[in-house]
Coordinates of C-alpha atoms and ligand atoms in Angstrom, one line a residue:
Chain T
X1 CA 267.2 132.5 -38.0
X2 CA 266.4 129.8 -35.5
X3 CA 268.6 129.8 -32.4
X4 CA 271.4 127.3 -31.9
X5 CA 270.2 126.5 -28.4
X6 CA 266.6 126.9 -27.2
X7 CA 265.6 126.3 -23.6
X8 CA 261.8 126.1 -23.0
X9 CA 260.4 126.1 -19.5
X10 CA 263.3 124.2 -17.9
X11 CA 262.5 122.9 -14.4
X12 CA 264.8 121.1 -12.0
X13 CA 264.6 120.2 -8.3
X14 CA 266.9 118.4 -5.9
X15 CA 265.2 116.5 -3.1
X16 CA 262.0 118.7 -3.2
X17 CA 264.0 122.0 -3.5
X18 CA 263.1 123.7 -6.8
X19 CA 266.3 125.1 -8.2
X20 CA 265.0 126.0 -11.7
X21 CA 261.4 127.0 -12.0
X22 CA 260.8 127.4 -15.7
X23 CA 263.8 128.9 -17.6
X24 CA 263.4 130.1 -21.2
X25 CA 266.4 131.1 -23.1
X26 CA 267.5 131.3 -26.8
X27 CA 271.1 131.5 -27.7
X28 CA 272.0 132.4 -31.3
X29 CA 275.0 131.1 -33.2
X30 CA 278.2 133.1 -32.4
X31 CA 276.4 134.6 -29.4
X32 CA 278.1 134.9 -26.0
X33 CA 275.6 134.7 -23.2
X34 CA 276.8 135.4 -19.6
X35 CA 274.8 134.0 -16.7
X36 CA 275.0 136.0 -13.5
X37 CA 273.3 135.4 -10.2
X38 CA 274.0 134.8 -6.5
X39 CA 275.8 131.7 -5.4
X40 CA 273.2 128.9 -5.3
X41 CA 270.9 130.6 -7.8
X42 CA 271.2 127.6 -10.2
X43 CA 273.8 128.7 -12.8
X44 CA 275.8 125.5 -12.6
X45 CA 272.6 123.4 -12.5
X46 CA 271.3 125.1 -15.7
X47 CA 274.6 124.5 -17.5
X48 CA 274.7 120.8 -16.4
X49 CA 271.1 120.4 -17.6
X50 CA 272.0 121.7 -21.1
X51 CA 274.8 119.2 -21.2
X52 CA 272.5 116.4 -20.1
X53 CA 274.7 115.8 -17.0
X54 CA 271.5 116.5 -15.0
X55 CA 268.1 115.2 -16.2
X56 CA 265.5 118.0 -16.3
X57 CA 262.1 117.5 -14.6
X58 CA 260.2 119.5 -17.2
X59 CA 260.7 121.6 -20.3
X60 CA 262.6 121.1 -23.6
X61 CA 266.1 121.6 -24.7
X62 CA 266.7 122.1 -28.5
X63 CA 270.2 122.1 -29.9
X64 CA 270.5 123.0 -33.6
X65 CA 266.9 121.8 -34.2
X66 CA 267.2 118.5 -32.3
X67 CA 265.2 118.0 -29.1
X68 CA 268.1 116.7 -26.9
X69 CA 265.9 116.3 -23.8
X70 CA 264.1 113.4 -25.6
X71 CA 265.1 110.3 -23.7
X72 CA 265.6 108.5 -27.0
X73 CA 268.6 110.6 -28.0
X74 CA 272.1 109.2 -27.4
X75 CA 273.3 111.4 -24.5
X76 CA 276.9 110.6 -25.2
X77 CA 276.6 111.9 -28.8
X78 CA 274.9 115.1 -27.6
X79 CA 277.7 115.7 -25.0
X80 CA 280.3 115.3 -27.6
X81 CA 278.8 118.2 -29.5
X82 CA 279.0 120.5 -26.4
X83 CA 282.2 121.5 -24.8
X84 CA 282.3 122.1 -21.0
X85 CA 284.8 123.6 -18.7
X86 CA 284.2 123.5 -15.0
X87 CA 285.2 125.7 -12.1
X88 CA 287.9 123.4 -10.9
X89 CA 290.3 122.5 -13.5
X90 CA 289.5 118.8 -13.6
X91 CA 292.1 117.7 -16.0
X92 CA 292.8 113.9 -15.9
X93 CA 295.9 113.8 -13.6
X94 CA 297.1 110.4 -15.0
X95 CA 297.3 111.7 -18.6
X96 CA 299.8 114.1 -20.2
X97 CA 298.5 117.4 -21.4
X98 CA 298.3 116.3 -25.0
X99 CA 296.5 113.1 -24.1
X100 CA 294.0 115.1 -22.0
X101 CA 293.3 117.2 -25.1
X102 CA 293.0 114.3 -27.5
X103 CA 291.1 111.8 -25.4
X104 CA 287.6 112.6 -26.7
X105 CA 288.8 113.0 -30.3
X106 CA 290.3 109.5 -30.2
X107 CA 287.7 107.6 -28.2
X108 CA 284.5 109.4 -29.0
X109 CA 285.1 110.6 -32.5
X110 CA 287.4 107.7 -33.3
X111 CA 290.0 109.9 -34.8
X112 CA 293.4 108.2 -35.6
X113 CA 296.2 108.7 -33.1
X114 CA 298.4 110.9 -35.4
X115 CA 295.4 113.0 -36.6
X116 CA 294.3 113.6 -33.1
X117 CA 297.8 114.4 -31.9
X118 CA 298.3 116.9 -34.8
X119 CA 295.0 118.6 -34.0
X120 CA 295.8 118.6 -30.3
X121 CA 299.1 120.2 -30.8
X122 CA 297.6 122.9 -33.1
X123 CA 295.1 123.7 -30.3
X124 CA 297.9 123.8 -27.7
X125 CA 299.8 126.1 -29.9
X126 CA 296.8 128.4 -30.2
X127 CA 296.6 128.7 -26.4
X128 CA 300.3 129.1 -26.1
X129 CA 301.1 125.8 -24.3
X130 CA 302.6 123.7 -27.1
X131 CA 305.8 123.3 -25.0
X132 CA 303.8 121.7 -22.2
X133 CA 302.3 119.0 -24.3
X134 CA 304.3 116.2 -22.7
X135 CA 303.9 117.4 -19.1
X136 CA 301.5 116.1 -16.6
X137 CA 298.8 118.5 -15.4
X138 CA 300.2 118.8 -11.9
X139 CA 303.3 120.5 -13.4
X140 CA 301.2 123.4 -14.7
X141 CA 299.9 126.5 -13.0
X142 CA 296.2 126.9 -12.3
X143 CA 295.8 129.3 -15.2
X144 CA 297.6 127.0 -17.6
X145 CA 295.5 124.0 -16.4
X146 CA 292.4 125.9 -17.0
X147 CA 293.6 126.9 -20.5
X148 CA 294.3 123.2 -21.2
X149 CA 290.8 122.4 -20.0
X150 CA 289.4 124.8 -22.5
X151 CA 291.5 123.3 -25.3
X152 CA 290.2 119.9 -24.2
X153 CA 286.7 121.1 -24.6
X154 CA 287.5 122.6 -28.0
X155 CA 289.2 119.5 -29.3
X156 CA 286.1 118.0 -30.8
X157 CA 284.9 121.1 -32.5
X158 CA 281.8 121.6 -30.3
X159 CA 278.9 123.6 -31.6
X160 CA 278.4 125.1 -28.2
X161 CA 280.8 125.9 -25.3
X162 CA 279.6 125.9 -21.7
X163 CA 281.9 127.6 -19.1
X164 CA 281.1 127.4 -15.4
X165 CA 283.0 130.0 -13.3
X166 CA 286.2 128.9 -14.9
X167 CA 288.2 131.6 -13.1
X168 CA 286.8 131.5 -9.6
X169 CA 289.3 128.9 -8.4
X170 CA 292.3 130.8 -9.8
X171 CA 294.7 133.2 -8.1
X172 CA 293.9 136.8 -9.2
X173 CA 297.0 137.2 -11.3
X174 CA 296.1 134.1 -13.4
X175 CA 292.6 135.2 -14.2
X176 CA 293.6 137.4 -17.0
X177 CA 295.3 134.8 -19.2
X178 CA 292.2 132.6 -19.1
X179 CA 289.8 135.5 -19.8
X180 CA 292.0 136.5 -22.8
X181 CA 291.5 133.1 -24.2
X182 CA 287.8 133.3 -23.9
X183 CA 287.8 136.6 -25.6
X184 CA 289.8 135.2 -28.5
X185 CA 287.3 132.4 -28.8
X186 CA 284.5 134.9 -29.1
X187 CA 286.4 136.7 -31.8
X188 CA 286.7 133.4 -33.7
X189 CA 282.9 133.0 -33.6
X190 CA 282.3 130.5 -30.8
X191 CA 278.9 130.2 -29.3
X192 CA 279.3 130.4 -25.5
X193 CA 277.1 130.2 -22.5
X194 CA 279.1 131.0 -19.4
X195 CA 278.5 131.6 -15.7
X196 CA 280.9 134.1 -14.1
X197 CA 281.5 136.4 -11.1
X198 CA 283.8 138.6 -13.2
X199 CA 281.4 141.5 -13.9
X200 CA 284.0 143.6 -15.7
X201 CA 284.7 140.7 -18.0
X202 CA 280.9 140.0 -18.5
X203 CA 280.4 143.6 -19.5
X204 CA 283.4 143.4 -21.9
X205 CA 282.7 140.1 -23.6
X206 CA 279.0 139.4 -23.3
X207 CA 276.5 139.9 -26.1
X208 CA 273.8 139.4 -23.6
X209 CA 273.8 139.2 -19.8
X210 CA 271.2 137.0 -18.1
X211 CA 270.3 137.4 -14.4
X212 CA 269.1 134.3 -12.7
X213 CA 267.3 134.6 -9.3
X214 CA 264.8 132.4 -7.5
X215 CA 264.9 129.8 -10.2
X216 CA 263.8 132.1 -13.1
X217 CA 265.4 134.6 -15.4
X218 CA 264.6 137.9 -13.8
X219 CA 266.2 140.2 -16.4
X220 CA 268.3 140.0 -19.4
X221 CA 269.8 142.5 -21.9
X222 CA 272.9 144.0 -23.5
X223 CA 275.7 144.4 -21.0
X224 CA 275.8 148.2 -20.9
X225 CA 272.0 148.4 -20.4
X226 CA 272.0 145.6 -17.9
X227 CA 274.7 147.0 -15.7
X228 CA 274.0 150.7 -16.1
X229 CA 270.2 150.8 -16.3
X230 CA 268.8 147.6 -14.6
X231 CA 265.0 147.6 -14.9
X232 CA 264.2 145.2 -12.0
X233 CA 264.5 145.9 -8.3
X234 CA 266.0 142.5 -7.7
X235 CA 268.7 143.1 -10.3
X236 CA 269.5 146.5 -8.7
X237 CA 269.9 144.8 -5.3
X238 CA 272.1 142.1 -6.8
X239 CA 274.4 144.6 -8.5
X240 CA 274.5 146.8 -5.4
X241 CA 275.6 143.9 -3.3
X242 CA 278.4 143.2 -5.8
X243 CA 279.6 146.8 -5.7
X244 CA 280.6 146.4 -2.0
Chain E
X1 CA 332.2 126.7 -4.6
X2 CA 334.1 127.4 -1.4
X3 CA 332.6 126.5 1.9
X4 CA 333.2 128.6 5.0
X5 CA 335.4 127.1 7.8
X6 CA 332.3 127.3 10.1
X7 CA 330.3 125.1 7.7
X8 CA 333.2 122.7 7.4
X9 CA 333.4 122.3 11.1
X10 CA 329.6 121.7 11.3
X11 CA 329.9 119.0 8.6
X12 CA 332.7 117.3 10.4
X13 CA 330.7 117.3 13.6
X14 CA 327.6 115.8 11.9
X15 CA 329.6 113.1 10.1
X16 CA 331.2 112.2 13.5
X17 CA 327.8 111.9 15.1
X18 CA 326.5 109.8 12.2
X19 CA 329.5 107.4 12.5
X20 CA 328.9 107.0 16.2
X21 CA 325.2 106.2 15.8
X22 CA 326.1 103.4 13.3
X23 CA 328.6 101.9 15.8
X24 CA 326.2 102.1 18.7
X25 CA 323.5 100.4 16.5
X26 CA 325.8 97.5 15.5
X27 CA 327.1 97.0 19.0
X28 CA 323.7 96.9 20.6
X29 CA 322.4 94.4 18.0
X30 CA 325.3 92.1 18.6
X31 CA 324.8 92.2 22.4
X32 CA 321.1 91.5 21.9
X33 CA 321.8 88.5 19.6
X34 CA 324.4 87.1 21.9
X35 CA 321.9 87.3 24.8
X36 CA 319.3 85.4 22.8
X37 CA 321.7 82.7 21.7
X38 CA 323.1 82.2 25.2
X39 CA 319.6 82.3 26.7
X40 CA 318.3 79.7 24.3
X41 CA 321.2 77.4 24.8
X42 CA 320.7 77.5 28.6
X43 CA 317.1 76.2 28.3
X44 CA 316.7 72.5 29.2
X45 CA 315.2 71.4 25.9
X46 CA 317.6 73.2 23.6
X47 CA 319.8 70.3 22.6
X48 CA 316.7 68.4 21.4
X49 CA 315.2 71.4 19.6
X50 CA 318.5 72.1 17.9
X51 CA 318.8 68.6 16.5
X52 CA 315.2 68.4 15.3
X53 CA 314.8 71.9 13.9
X54 CA 318.3 73.1 13.0
X55 CA 320.0 70.0 11.5
X56 CA 322.2 71.3 8.7
X57 CA 322.6 67.8 7.2
X58 CA 318.9 67.3 7.1
X59 CA 318.5 70.6 5.4
X60 CA 321.0 69.8 2.8
X61 CA 319.3 66.4 2.1
X62 CA 315.8 68.0 1.9
X63 CA 316.9 70.9 -0.2
X64 CA 316.3 69.6 -3.8
X65 CA 312.9 68.3 -3.0
X66 CA 311.7 71.4 -1.2
X67 CA 313.1 73.6 -3.9
X68 CA 311.1 71.7 -6.5
X69 CA 308.1 72.2 -4.3
X70 CA 308.5 75.9 -4.1
X71 CA 308.6 76.1 -7.9
X72 CA 305.0 74.8 -7.8
X73 CA 304.1 77.5 -5.3
X74 CA 305.7 80.2 -7.5
X75 CA 303.7 79.0 -10.6
X76 CA 300.4 78.9 -8.6
X77 CA 301.3 82.3 -7.2
X78 CA 301.8 84.0 -10.5
X79 CA 298.8 82.3 -12.2
X80 CA 296.4 83.2 -9.4
X81 CA 297.8 86.8 -9.0
X82 CA 297.0 87.5 -12.7
X83 CA 293.5 85.9 -12.6
X84 CA 292.7 87.6 -9.3
X85 CA 293.6 91.0 -10.7
X86 CA 291.5 90.5 -13.8
X87 CA 288.4 89.2 -11.9
X88 CA 288.7 91.9 -9.2
X89 CA 288.6 94.7 -11.8
X90 CA 285.5 93.1 -13.3
X91 CA 283.7 92.5 -9.9
X92 CA 284.5 96.1 -8.7
X93 CA 283.3 97.6 -11.9
X94 CA 280.1 95.6 -11.7
X95 CA 279.6 96.9 -8.1
X96 CA 279.8 100.5 -9.3
X97 CA 276.9 100.1 -11.8
X98 CA 274.0 102.3 -10.8
X99 CA 270.3 102.0 -11.6
X100 CA 267.6 99.6 -10.8
X101 CA 268.3 97.3 -13.8
X102 CA 271.6 96.3 -12.3
X103 CA 270.3 95.6 -8.8
X104 CA 270.5 91.8 -9.1
X105 CA 274.1 92.1 -10.4
X106 CA 275.0 94.4 -7.5
X107 CA 273.3 92.1 -4.9
X108 CA 275.0 89.0 -6.3
X109 CA 278.4 90.7 -6.2
X110 CA 277.8 92.0 -2.7
X111 CA 276.8 88.6 -1.5
X112 CA 279.9 87.0 -3.1
X113 CA 282.3 89.4 -1.5
X114 CA 280.6 89.2 1.9
X115 CA 280.7 85.4 1.8
X116 CA 284.3 84.9 0.8
X117 CA 285.7 87.7 2.9
X118 CA 284.2 86.1 5.9
X119 CA 285.1 82.4 5.2
X120 CA 288.5 81.1 6.3
X121 CA 290.7 80.2 3.3
X122 CA 291.3 76.7 4.6
X123 CA 287.6 76.0 4.5
X124 CA 287.3 77.3 1.0
X125 CA 290.2 75.1 0.0
X126 CA 288.4 72.0 1.4
X127 CA 285.1 73.0 -0.2
X128 CA 286.6 73.7 -3.6
X129 CA 289.3 71.1 -3.6
X130 CA 287.3 68.2 -2.3
X131 CA 283.7 69.3 -3.0
X132 CA 283.8 70.2 -6.7
X133 CA 285.7 67.1 -7.9
X134 CA 283.3 65.0 -5.9
X135 CA 280.5 66.2 -8.2
X136 CA 282.1 63.9 -10.8
X137 CA 281.1 66.5 -13.4
X138 CA 284.6 67.8 -14.2
X139 CA 287.5 65.7 -15.7
X140 CA 290.2 64.8 -13.2
X141 CA 292.3 67.8 -12.5
X142 CA 295.5 68.1 -10.3
X143 CA 295.2 69.4 -6.8
X144 CA 297.1 72.6 -7.6
X145 CA 294.3 73.5 -10.1
X146 CA 291.7 73.4 -7.3
X147 CA 294.0 75.1 -5.0
X148 CA 294.5 78.0 -7.4
X149 CA 290.8 78.2 -7.9
X150 CA 290.2 78.5 -4.2
X151 CA 292.8 81.2 -3.8
X152 CA 291.3 83.1 -6.7
X153 CA 287.8 82.9 -5.3
X154 CA 288.9 84.1 -1.8
X155 CA 291.4 86.8 -2.9
X156 CA 289.1 88.2 -5.6
X157 CA 286.6 89.0 -2.8
X158 CA 289.3 91.0 -1.0
X159 CA 291.0 92.6 -3.9
X160 CA 287.8 93.7 -5.6
X161 CA 287.0 95.6 -2.4
X162 CA 290.4 97.3 -2.6
X163 CA 289.6 98.3 -6.2
X164 CA 286.2 99.5 -5.3
X165 CA 287.6 101.7 -2.5
X166 CA 290.1 103.0 -5.1
X167 CA 287.3 103.8 -7.6
X168 CA 285.4 105.7 -4.9
X169 CA 288.5 107.6 -3.9
X170 CA 288.7 109.2 -7.4
X171 CA 287.0 112.6 -7.2
X172 CA 283.5 112.6 -8.7
X173 CA 284.4 115.6 -10.9
X174 CA 286.7 113.3 -12.8
X175 CA 283.7 111.2 -13.9
X176 CA 281.7 114.3 -14.7
X177 CA 284.5 115.7 -16.8
X178 CA 284.8 112.5 -18.7
X179 CA 281.1 112.1 -19.3
X180 CA 281.0 115.8 -20.4
X181 CA 283.5 115.0 -23.2
X182 CA 281.0 112.4 -24.5
X183 CA 282.9 109.3 -23.2
X184 CA 280.5 106.4 -22.5
X185 CA 280.2 104.8 -19.0
X186 CA 282.6 102.0 -20.0
X187 CA 285.1 104.3 -21.6
X188 CA 285.0 106.6 -18.5
X189 CA 285.7 103.6 -16.3
X190 CA 288.5 102.2 -18.5
X191 CA 290.2 105.4 -19.5
X192 CA 289.7 107.7 -16.6
X193 CA 288.6 106.0 -13.4
X194 CA 290.4 102.7 -13.3
X195 CA 293.9 104.0 -14.1
X196 CA 293.6 106.6 -11.3
X197 CA 292.1 104.0 -8.9
X198 CA 294.9 101.6 -9.7
X199 CA 297.6 104.2 -8.7
X200 CA 295.8 104.9 -5.5
X201 CA 295.5 101.2 -4.4
X202 CA 298.9 99.9 -5.6
X203 CA 300.4 99.8 -2.0
X204 CA 297.3 97.9 -0.8
X205 CA 297.5 95.5 -3.7
X206 CA 301.2 94.9 -3.1
X207 CA 300.4 94.0 0.5
X208 CA 297.7 91.5 -0.6
X209 CA 300.3 90.0 -3.0
X210 CA 302.6 89.4 -0.1
X211 CA 299.9 87.7 1.9
X212 CA 299.0 85.6 -1.2
X213 CA 302.6 84.6 -1.4
X214 CA 302.3 82.9 2.0
X215 CA 298.8 81.5 1.5
X216 CA 299.9 79.6 -1.6
X217 CA 301.6 77.2 0.9
X218 CA 298.1 76.1 2.0
X219 CA 297.4 74.3 -1.3
X220 CA 299.4 71.5 0.4
X221 CA 296.3 70.5 2.3
X222 CA 294.7 69.3 -1.0
X223 CA 297.7 67.1 -1.6
X224 CA 299.5 69.3 -4.1
X225 CA 303.2 68.6 -3.8
X226 CA 304.5 72.1 -3.1
X227 CA 307.2 73.3 -0.7
X228 CA 305.2 72.5 2.4
X229 CA 304.1 69.1 1.3
X230 CA 307.6 68.2 0.2
X231 CA 308.9 69.3 3.6
X232 CA 306.3 67.1 5.2
X233 CA 307.4 64.1 3.1
X234 CA 311.0 64.7 4.0
X235 CA 310.0 65.0 7.7
X236 CA 308.1 61.8 7.7
X237 CA 311.2 60.0 6.3
X238 CA 313.6 61.3 9.0
X239 CA 311.4 62.4 11.9
X240 CA 313.3 65.7 11.8
X241 CA 311.5 69.0 11.4
X242 CA 314.3 70.9 9.7
X243 CA 312.7 70.6 6.3
X244 CA 309.8 72.7 7.5
X245 CA 312.1 75.4 8.6
X246 CA 313.8 75.2 5.3
X247 CA 310.5 75.6 3.4
X248 CA 309.6 78.5 5.7
X249 CA 312.8 80.3 4.9
X250 CA 312.3 79.8 1.2
X251 CA 308.9 81.5 1.5
X252 CA 310.6 84.4 3.3
X253 CA 313.3 84.7 0.7
X254 CA 310.5 84.7 -2.0
X255 CA 308.6 87.5 -0.2
X256 CA 311.4 89.8 0.8
X257 CA 311.8 91.6 -2.6
X258 CA 308.1 92.3 -2.7
X259 CA 308.0 93.5 0.9
X260 CA 310.9 95.9 0.2
X261 CA 309.3 97.1 -3.0
X262 CA 306.0 97.7 -1.2
X263 CA 307.8 99.8 1.5
X264 CA 309.8 101.7 -1.1
X265 CA 306.7 102.5 -3.2
X266 CA 304.5 103.5 -0.3
X267 CA 307.2 105.8 1.0
X268 CA 307.6 107.4 -2.4
X269 CA 303.9 107.8 -2.8
X270 CA 303.7 109.5 0.6
X271 CA 306.6 111.8 -0.3
X272 CA 304.9 112.8 -3.5
X273 CA 301.6 113.5 -1.7
X274 CA 303.4 115.6 0.9
X275 CA 304.9 117.6 -1.9
X276 CA 301.4 118.4 -2.9
X277 CA 301.3 116.8 -6.3
X278 CA 298.3 114.8 -7.4
X279 CA 298.9 111.1 -8.0
Ligands
ADP301 N1 273.5 117.4 -7.2 C1 272.8 118.2 -6.3 N2 272.1 117.6 -5.3 C2 271.4 118.4 -4.5 N3 271.4 119.7 -4.5 C3 272.1 120.3 -5.5 C4 272.8 119.6 -6.5 N4 273.4 120.4 -7.3 C5 273.0 121.7 -6.9 N5 272.2 121.6 -5.8 C6 271.5 122.7 -5.2 O1 271.0 123.5 -6.2 C7 271.1 124.9 -5.8 C8 271.8 125.6 -7.0 O2 273.1 125.2 -7.1 P1 274.1 125.6 -8.3 O3 273.4 125.3 -9.6 O4 275.4 125.0 -8.0 O5 274.2 127.2 -8.1 P2 275.3 128.3 -8.6 O6 276.1 127.6 -9.6 O7 274.4 129.4 -9.2 O8 276.0 128.7 -7.4 C9 271.9 125.0 -4.6 O9 271.0 125.2 -3.5 C10 272.6 123.6 -4.5 O10 272.7 123.3 -3.1
MG302 MG1 278.1 127.2 -9.7

């Protein structure tokens, strides 16, 4: 079966500094791939390239058979097929929770107001926040905001979900509720590429762990194998540093 | 709920202190006002000044005409405020366009705002009000039309800068989040960035509105019969300056609600920000 997402030789530099130096990665449908790597290793950059928020310098990105790195594709349409959640819960502060969740459905997918609201409310029910639908984001805790951000990313039924360190700005006691939501998305068959510092969670939820260092994928594998029997010296050093 | 005797005593003390402060405030204001009045009346020119600037009879006589004049100022004010707001949003949005294709547009907009923020309004009034009609290209239009146009041209240059600052104050991650959802550039601007920018710059906009409220009085230089012009006509009939004072007071009365509203809104915004909520 051909992968849902295929990255071929992705390169990206900022002002002469090469951040990605040829990344190849296949992600199958329903697969959860976890990106790990030191801060500054290019995890966020890679996720932003997949979503076309950054323009790659070389390589190819194929989503469900379409070359989305072709400049002739409509980037807005591609983005609407990919859900993204960032580290900082950047909900729209001027919109109520329900309007945050339904914004893309209404304006990108041109869904009717009542249809979108119904869908949005079902999503909020699923994440246990239906009672907050009429609130503004600043009335929600960090964990609740991040769950709403996930619901917002799901609202348009994306083929692929990109999560970039979605728990690293949260107080420790709020991390659990967000990770539980990601776990349930996996059980429902979502395809996810996520960057995280939560190694316990990575081991638990990942189908595959991918270690990024020096702009390339140094090692990848099933979580137990990756964490317990790393093959590469650089991986061992990275994991040893985390253990402290 | 019962309150302890200690707390009751404290409350009585605080109330007593508050009452005393009020009385001290009133008394010192009255003393100050009395000193000013007495001081003025002792100046050698006071009798003349009083009869030429503070003549109640003159004021009563000029009142209907000046009132009719200020009605024109109000109409010009409201029309130009709406048009300025609309144009400013467009100009500020054009200035945010990135990419080489839009360089000419950006340059044009930058040139426009530089030019009209630097040029005194009175000169813009003369250029627009006397220059454009002199071309003979346009049908004859009343002076207040050209006055409104000059105000719009000048104020749009200021207000669009206010909007631009507001747009830049919206955190870049908001734009990123909107684009990630698949919203187009225009949709991002309209649905995400502008509404947030507008909230941020509302106090500044209200201030600009207050100053526009005064500047509408300048359309009189083009011959529009507004409050200032009406006062001038009355003055020329009686050689008494009281009508000017009357017109000035009318402008103040017009402005006070907006000034109070601006203060109230800014204070509220500041309180909310201190409470740590995002606006
Ligand atoms: N927009 C940008 N402009 C310039 N440099 C950037 C930009 N985005 C990321 N970088 C640089 O790219 C490198 C990788 O960053 P990032 O992808 O955020 O790493 P990670 O998410 O793994 O911590 C860093 O050195 C960072 O400074
Ligand atoms: Mg990152």
